[in-house]
Each structure stands twice: as structure tokens, then as C-alpha cells.
PDB file of C-alpha atoms in Angstrom:
ATOM      1  CA  GLY A   2     267.228  89.318-126.998  1.00  0.00           C
ATOM      2  CA  ARG A   3     265.188  91.153-124.469  1.00  0.00           C
ATOM      3  CA  ALA A   4     266.417  94.553-123.290  1.00  0.00           C
ATOM      4  CA  PRO A   5     267.457  94.626-119.620  1.00  0.00           C
ATOM      5  CA  THR A   6     264.924  96.107-117.242  1.00  0.00           C
ATOM      6  CA  GLU A   7     265.747  99.623-116.073  1.00  0.00           C
ATOM      7  CA  PHE A   8     265.083 100.238-112.401  1.00  0.00           C
ATOM      8  CA  PRO A   9     264.773 103.600-110.677  1.00  0.00           C
ATOM      9  CA  MET A  10     267.613 104.886-108.532  1.00  0.00           C
ATOM     10  CA  VAL A  11     267.453 103.932-104.843  1.00  0.00           C
ATOM     11  CA  THR A  12     268.982 105.384-101.710  1.00  0.00           C
ATOM     12  CA  GLU A  13     270.940 103.396 -99.137  1.00  0.00           C
ATOM     13  CA  ASP A  14     267.942 103.675 -96.787  1.00  0.00           C
ATOM     14  CA  GLU A  15     265.600 102.282 -99.444  1.00  0.00           C
ATOM     15  CA  LEU A  16     268.029  99.416 -99.997  1.00  0.00           C
ATOM     16  CA  LYS A  17     268.063  98.667 -96.245  1.00  0.00           C
ATOM     17  CA  GLU A  18     264.247  98.646 -96.243  1.00  0.00           C
ATOM     18  CA  HIS A  19     264.272  96.275 -99.228  1.00  0.00           C
ATOM     19  CA  VAL A  20     266.711  93.926 -97.449  1.00  0.00           C
ATOM     20  CA  ALA A  21     264.586  94.005 -94.268  1.00  0.00           C
ATOM     21  CA  ALA A  22     261.481  93.136 -96.316  1.00  0.00           C
ATOM     22  CA  LEU A  23     263.308  90.219 -97.969  1.00  0.00           C
ATOM     23  CA  VAL A  24     264.506  88.911 -94.581  1.00  0.00           C
ATOM     24  CA  ASN A  25     260.949  89.153 -93.228  1.00  0.00           C
ATOM     25  CA  GLU A  26     259.629  87.272 -96.273  1.00  0.00           C
ATOM     26  CA  PHE A  27     262.382  84.657 -95.789  1.00  0.00           C
ATOM     27  CA  GLU A  28     261.326  84.211 -92.145  1.00  0.00           C
ATOM     28  CA  VAL A  29     257.606  83.912 -92.888  1.00  0.00           C
ATOM     29  CA  ASN A  30     258.130  81.418 -95.711  1.00  0.00           C
ATOM     30  CA  SER A  31     260.561  79.362 -93.597  1.00  0.00           C
ATOM     31  CA  ILE A  32     257.920  78.983 -90.879  1.00  0.00           C
ATOM     32  CA  ARG A  33     255.319  78.014 -93.468  1.00  0.00           C
ATOM     33  CA  TYR A  34     257.788  75.574 -95.075  1.00  0.00           C
ATOM     34  CA  LEU A  35     258.381  73.698 -91.802  1.00  0.00           C
ATOM     35  CA  ASP A  36     254.626  73.511 -91.159  1.00  0.00           C
ATOM     36  CA  ALA A  37     253.963  72.200 -94.676  1.00  0.00           C
ATOM     37  CA  SER A  38     256.810  69.692 -94.453  1.00  0.00           C
ATOM     38  CA  THR A  39     255.813  68.279 -91.082  1.00  0.00           C
ATOM     39  CA  GLU A  40     252.206  67.952 -92.257  1.00  0.00           C
ATOM     40  CA  TYR A  41     253.324  66.181 -95.472  1.00  0.00           C
ATOM     41  CA  ARG A  42     251.916  68.873 -97.772  1.00  0.00           C
ATOM     42  CA  ILE A  43     254.579  68.073-100.346  1.00  0.00           C
ATOM     43  CA  GLY A  44     253.470  70.384-103.164  1.00  0.00           C
ATOM     44  CA  GLU A  45     253.258  73.363-100.833  1.00  0.00           C
ATOM     45  CA  SER A  46     256.614  72.614 -99.215  1.00  0.00           C
ATOM     46  CA  ILE A  47     258.281  72.419-102.653  1.00  0.00           C
ATOM     47  CA  ARG A  48     256.747  75.761-103.702  1.00  0.00           C
ATOM     48  CA  LEU A  49     257.860  77.367-100.437  1.00  0.00           C
ATOM     49  CA  SER A  50     261.350  75.912-100.760  1.00  0.00           C
ATOM     50  CA  LYS A  51     261.680  77.453-104.233  1.00  0.00           C
ATOM     51  CA  LYS A  52     260.422  80.777-102.899  1.00  0.00           C
ATOM     52  CA  ILE A  53     262.979  80.684-100.055  1.00  0.00           C
ATOM     53  CA  TYR A  54     265.781  79.987-102.554  1.00  0.00           C
ATOM     54  CA  ARG A  55     264.649  82.918-104.727  1.00  0.00           C
ATOM     55  CA  ILE A  56     264.684  85.219-101.683  1.00  0.00           C
ATOM     56  CA  ALA A  57     268.171  84.032-100.688  1.00  0.00           C
ATOM     57  CA  ASP A  58     269.334  84.559-104.287  1.00  0.00           C
ATOM     58  CA  ALA A  59     267.875  88.092-104.243  1.00  0.00           C
ATOM     59  CA  LEU A  60     269.785  88.826-101.024  1.00  0.00           C
ATOM     60  CA  GLU A  61     272.980  87.397-102.520  1.00  0.00           C
ATOM     61  CA  ASP A  62     272.573  89.585-105.609  1.00  0.00           C
ATOM     62  CA  ILE A  63     272.682  92.791-103.587  1.00  0.00           C
ATOM     63  CA  PRO A  64     276.189  94.306-103.564  1.00  0.00           C
ATOM     64  CA  GLY A  65     278.081  93.120-100.508  1.00  0.00           C
ATOM     65  CA  ASP A  66     275.944  89.944-100.350  1.00  0.00           C
ATOM     66  CA  ALA A  67     273.012  90.829 -98.108  1.00  0.00           C
ATOM     67  CA  ARG A  68     272.597  87.186 -97.036  1.00  0.00           C
ATOM     68  CA  SER A  69     274.556  88.294 -93.958  1.00  0.00           C
ATOM     69  CA  SER A  70     271.226  89.836 -92.880  1.00  0.00           C
ATOM     70  CA  LEU A  71     270.065  86.257 -92.218  1.00  0.00           C
ATOM     71  CA  VAL A  72     272.606  85.765 -89.384  1.00  0.00           C
ATOM     72  CA  PRO A  73     270.192  86.981 -86.635  1.00  0.00           C
ATOM     73  CA  LEU A  74     267.733  84.288 -87.777  1.00  0.00           C
ATOM     74  CA  LEU A  75     270.184  81.602 -86.582  1.00  0.00           C
ATOM     75  CA  ASP A  76     268.805  82.261 -83.081  1.00  0.00           C
ATOM     76  CA  HIS A  77     265.142  82.297 -84.138  1.00  0.00           C
ATOM     77  CA  GLU A  78     262.695  80.388 -81.945  1.00  0.00           C
ATOM     78  CA  ASN A  79     261.363  78.466 -84.959  1.00  0.00           C
ATOM     79  CA  LEU A  80     263.457  75.472 -85.996  1.00  0.00           C
ATOM     80  CA  GLY A  81     262.535  75.902 -89.671  1.00  0.00           C
ATOM     81  CA  VAL A  82     263.757  79.493 -89.732  1.00  0.00           C
ATOM     82  CA  ARG A  83     267.044  78.507 -88.058  1.00  0.00           C
ATOM     83  CA  TYR A  84     267.527  75.635 -90.508  1.00  0.00           C
ATOM     84  CA  GLN A  85     266.811  77.704 -93.624  1.00  0.00           C
ATOM     85  CA  ALA A  86     269.036  80.571 -92.437  1.00  0.00           C
ATOM     86  CA  ALA A  87     271.890  78.173 -91.638  1.00  0.00           C
ATOM     87  CA  SER A  88     271.479  76.369 -94.958  1.00  0.00           C
ATOM     88  CA  HIS A  89     271.698  79.618 -96.909  1.00  0.00           C
ATOM     89  CA  LEU A  90     274.655  80.891 -94.866  1.00  0.00           C
ATOM     90  CA  CYS A  91     276.868  77.808 -95.373  1.00  0.00           C
ATOM     91  CA  ARG A  92     279.191  79.501 -97.879  1.00  0.00           C
ATOM     92  CA  LEU A  93     279.069  82.994 -96.409  1.00  0.00           C
ATOM     93  CA  GLU A  94     279.329  82.153 -92.689  1.00  0.00           C
ATOM     94  CA  PRO A  95     280.297  78.455 -92.513  1.00  0.00           C
ATOM     95  CA  ALA A  96     281.310  78.460 -88.820  1.00  0.00           C
ATOM     96  CA  LEU A  97     278.035  80.044 -87.683  1.00  0.00           C
ATOM     97  CA  ALA A  98     276.007  77.822 -90.009  1.00  0.00           C
ATOM     98  CA  LEU A  99     277.776  74.702 -88.734  1.00  0.00           C
ATOM     99  CA  VAL A 100     276.970  75.491 -85.081  1.00  0.00           C
ATOM    100  CA  ALA A 101     273.296  76.085 -85.898  1.00  0.00           C
ATOM    101  CA  LEU A 102     273.025  72.977 -88.080  1.00  0.00           C
ATOM    102  CA  GLN A 103     274.705  70.781 -85.448  1.00  0.00           C
ATOM    103  CA  ALA A 104     272.198  71.978 -82.841  1.00  0.00           C
ATOM    104  CA  ILE A 105     269.293  71.189 -85.187  1.00  0.00           C
ATOM    105  CA  ALA A 106     270.770  67.787 -86.064  1.00  0.00           C
ATOM    106  CA  ASN A 107     270.956  66.962 -82.347  1.00  0.00           C
ATOM    107  CA  VAL A 108     267.231  67.533 -81.733  1.00  0.00           C
ATOM    108  CA  PRO A 109     265.977  63.992 -81.073  1.00  0.00           C
ATOM    109  CA  TYR A 110     263.357  63.017 -83.627  1.00  0.00           C
ATOM    110  CA  GLY A 111     263.286  66.622 -84.876  1.00  0.00           C
ATOM    111  CA  PRO A 112     261.664  67.211 -88.249  1.00  0.00           C
ATOM    112  CA  LEU A 113     264.889  68.550 -89.736  1.00  0.00           C
ATOM    113  CA  MET A 114     267.339  66.258 -87.949  1.00  0.00           C
ATOM    114  CA  GLY A 115     268.294  64.306 -91.084  1.00  0.00           C
ATOM    115  CA  ALA A 116     268.576  67.316 -93.388  1.00  0.00           C
ATOM    116  CA  ALA A 117     270.660  69.229 -90.847  1.00  0.00           C
ATOM    117  CA  GLY A 118     272.838  66.154 -90.282  1.00  0.00           C
ATOM    118  CA  MET A 119     273.539  65.876 -94.011  1.00  0.00           C
ATOM    119  CA  ALA A 120     274.416  69.583 -94.161  1.00  0.00           C
ATOM    120  CA  VAL A 121     276.817  69.100 -91.235  1.00  0.00           C
ATOM    121  CA  ARG A 122     278.464  66.174 -93.045  1.00  0.00           C
ATOM    122  CA  HIS A 123     278.829  68.354 -96.138  1.00  0.00           C
ATOM    123  CA  LEU A 124     280.288  71.304 -94.205  1.00  0.00           C
ATOM    124  CA  THR A 125     282.761  69.111 -92.353  1.00  0.00           C
ATOM    125  CA  GLY A 126     283.990  67.442 -95.547  1.00  0.00           C
ATOM    126  CA  LYS A 127     282.550  64.031 -94.751  1.00  0.00           C
ATOM    127  CA  MET A 128     280.649  63.877 -98.036  1.00  0.00           C
ATOM    128  CA  ASP A 129     283.640  64.233-100.341  1.00  0.00           C
ATOM    129  CA  ASP A 130     283.134  60.648-101.468  1.00  0.00           C
ATOM    130  CA  LEU A 131     280.205  61.793-103.625  1.00  0.00           C
ATOM    131  CA  GLY A 132     282.636  62.710-106.395  1.00  0.00           C
ATOM    132  CA  PRO A 133     282.913  65.821-108.509  1.00  0.00           C
ATOM    133  CA  PRO A 134     279.853  67.787-109.629  1.00  0.00           C
ATOM    134  CA  THR A 135     278.159  66.663-112.818  1.00  0.00           C
ATOM    135  CA  PRO A 136     278.271  68.832-115.973  1.00  0.00           C
ATOM    136  CA  ARG A 137     274.627  69.782-115.359  1.00  0.00           C
ATOM    137  CA  VAL A 138     275.448  71.015-111.859  1.00  0.00           C
ATOM    138  CA  LEU A 139     278.470  72.946-113.149  1.00  0.00           C
ATOM    139  CA  GLU A 140     276.275  74.522-115.846  1.00  0.00           C
ATOM    140  CA  HIS A 141     273.708  75.560-113.220  1.00  0.00           C
ATOM    141  CA  ILE A 142     276.441  77.094-111.030  1.00  0.00           C
ATOM    142  CA  ALA A 143     277.878  79.059-113.968  1.00  0.00           C
ATOM    143  CA  LYS A 144     274.402  80.320-114.946  1.00  0.00           C
ATOM    144  CA  ARG A 145     273.682  81.437-111.374  1.00  0.00           C
ATOM    145  CA  GLU A 146     277.038  83.261-111.180  1.00  0.00           C
ATOM    146  CA  ARG A 147     276.250  85.140-114.412  1.00  0.00           C
ATOM    147  CA  GLU A 148     272.802  86.093-113.080  1.00  0.00           C
ATOM    148  CA  ARG A 149     274.280  87.237-109.763  1.00  0.00           C
ATOM    149  CA  ASP A 150     276.913  89.378-111.502  1.00  0.00           C
ATOM    150  CA  ALA A 151     274.296  91.017-113.758  1.00  0.00           C
ATOM    151  CA  ASN A 152     271.955  91.653-110.818  1.00  0.00           C
ATOM    152  CA  ARG A 153     274.733  93.138-108.687  1.00  0.00           C
ATOM    153  CA  ALA A 154     275.702  95.444-111.566  1.00  0.00           C
ATOM    154  CA  ALA A 155     272.055  96.566-111.822  1.00  0.00           C
ATOM    155  CA  TRP A 156     271.948  97.273-108.061  1.00  0.00           C
ATOM    156  CA  LEU A 157     275.186  99.271-108.235  1.00  0.00           C
ATOM    157  CA  LYS A 158     273.712 101.297-111.086  1.00  0.00           C
ATOM    158  CA  ARG A 159     270.525 101.933-109.097  1.00  0.00           C
ATOM    159  CA  LEU A 160     272.621 103.045-106.144  1.00  0.00           C
ATOM    160  CA  GLY A 161     274.624 105.384-108.367  1.00  0.00           C
ATOM    161  CA  ARG A 162     277.842 103.445-107.728  1.00  0.00           C
ATOM    162  CA  ALA A 163     278.276 102.012-111.240  1.00  0.00           C
TER     163      ALA A 163
END
């Protein structure tokens, strides 16, 4: 196997700067994602969606789960930023995410009305009839949890808290 990458030590201030940069990147890509989606640039919107997920995963990997840094984006002026922030905060801050998603779902003919409505149904337990997750989904979840644990351990080591 490949040896794990060694990263230099970081200070708490450097970590805060890193989180702020990730949140800024999340915001920029969320705006671009909404533009691409509403203009039916499917390939670009898929690439941006994947990038947004990677950023959210990177925030989650930071000890203490830095996705909480996305909470201020729930009040962003751009609908796409609010939607992406709410979507990625569903497990961490379900009550806040639900309020934001309900507001987006209630925008008449809004570009994210359907997606936000489905997320609301999921958060309120109205999609339980979909059945249990498939083995492939369970495998993906387990893999992501292993990655998150390894990444958090690496961050703790870099912070000198390991």
C-alpha cells in the first residue's frame, strides 16, 4: 500500500484560515452551480456538485466537524448558496437546515424548489417508505466514515493533539 502523506504541523490560526478558505470556495462554487444548473449546463453542474461535496467532506474531516462554519451561509442572498449549505448541514444542524430548505421549497417556480422539497420530506421522515439503504450505499457510507476518521486523525496530528 501507499504510505500516508505527512503534513506539516499547523497552528489553530492556520486551521481557521484553512476553514475560511474552504467556506469561501464552497460559496463560490455554490453560486456557479446554481448558474450552471439554471442554464442547463449539465456537465458543469455535475462537476461543481462533486467539488462542493469534496469541500463539505474536507470541512467534516476537520476535528470538531467544521461544517458548522457553513451555518452563516443559510442567510446568504444567493439561493444556491443557501440550498447547498442547508443540504450539507442536514445531519449536523437539522433544525436550521429544515427552516432554510422549507423557505427555498416555498419559492414559487424557484430553480431549487423540487430539490429543497425532497430534502424537507427526507428531514421530516416522509420518505421512510423508500426502504432500507442498499448494500452499495452502506458500503459507501462505511468507506466515507473510514476516510473521515483517518483524515481527522491526520488533522489532530498536525495540530499536535494526537
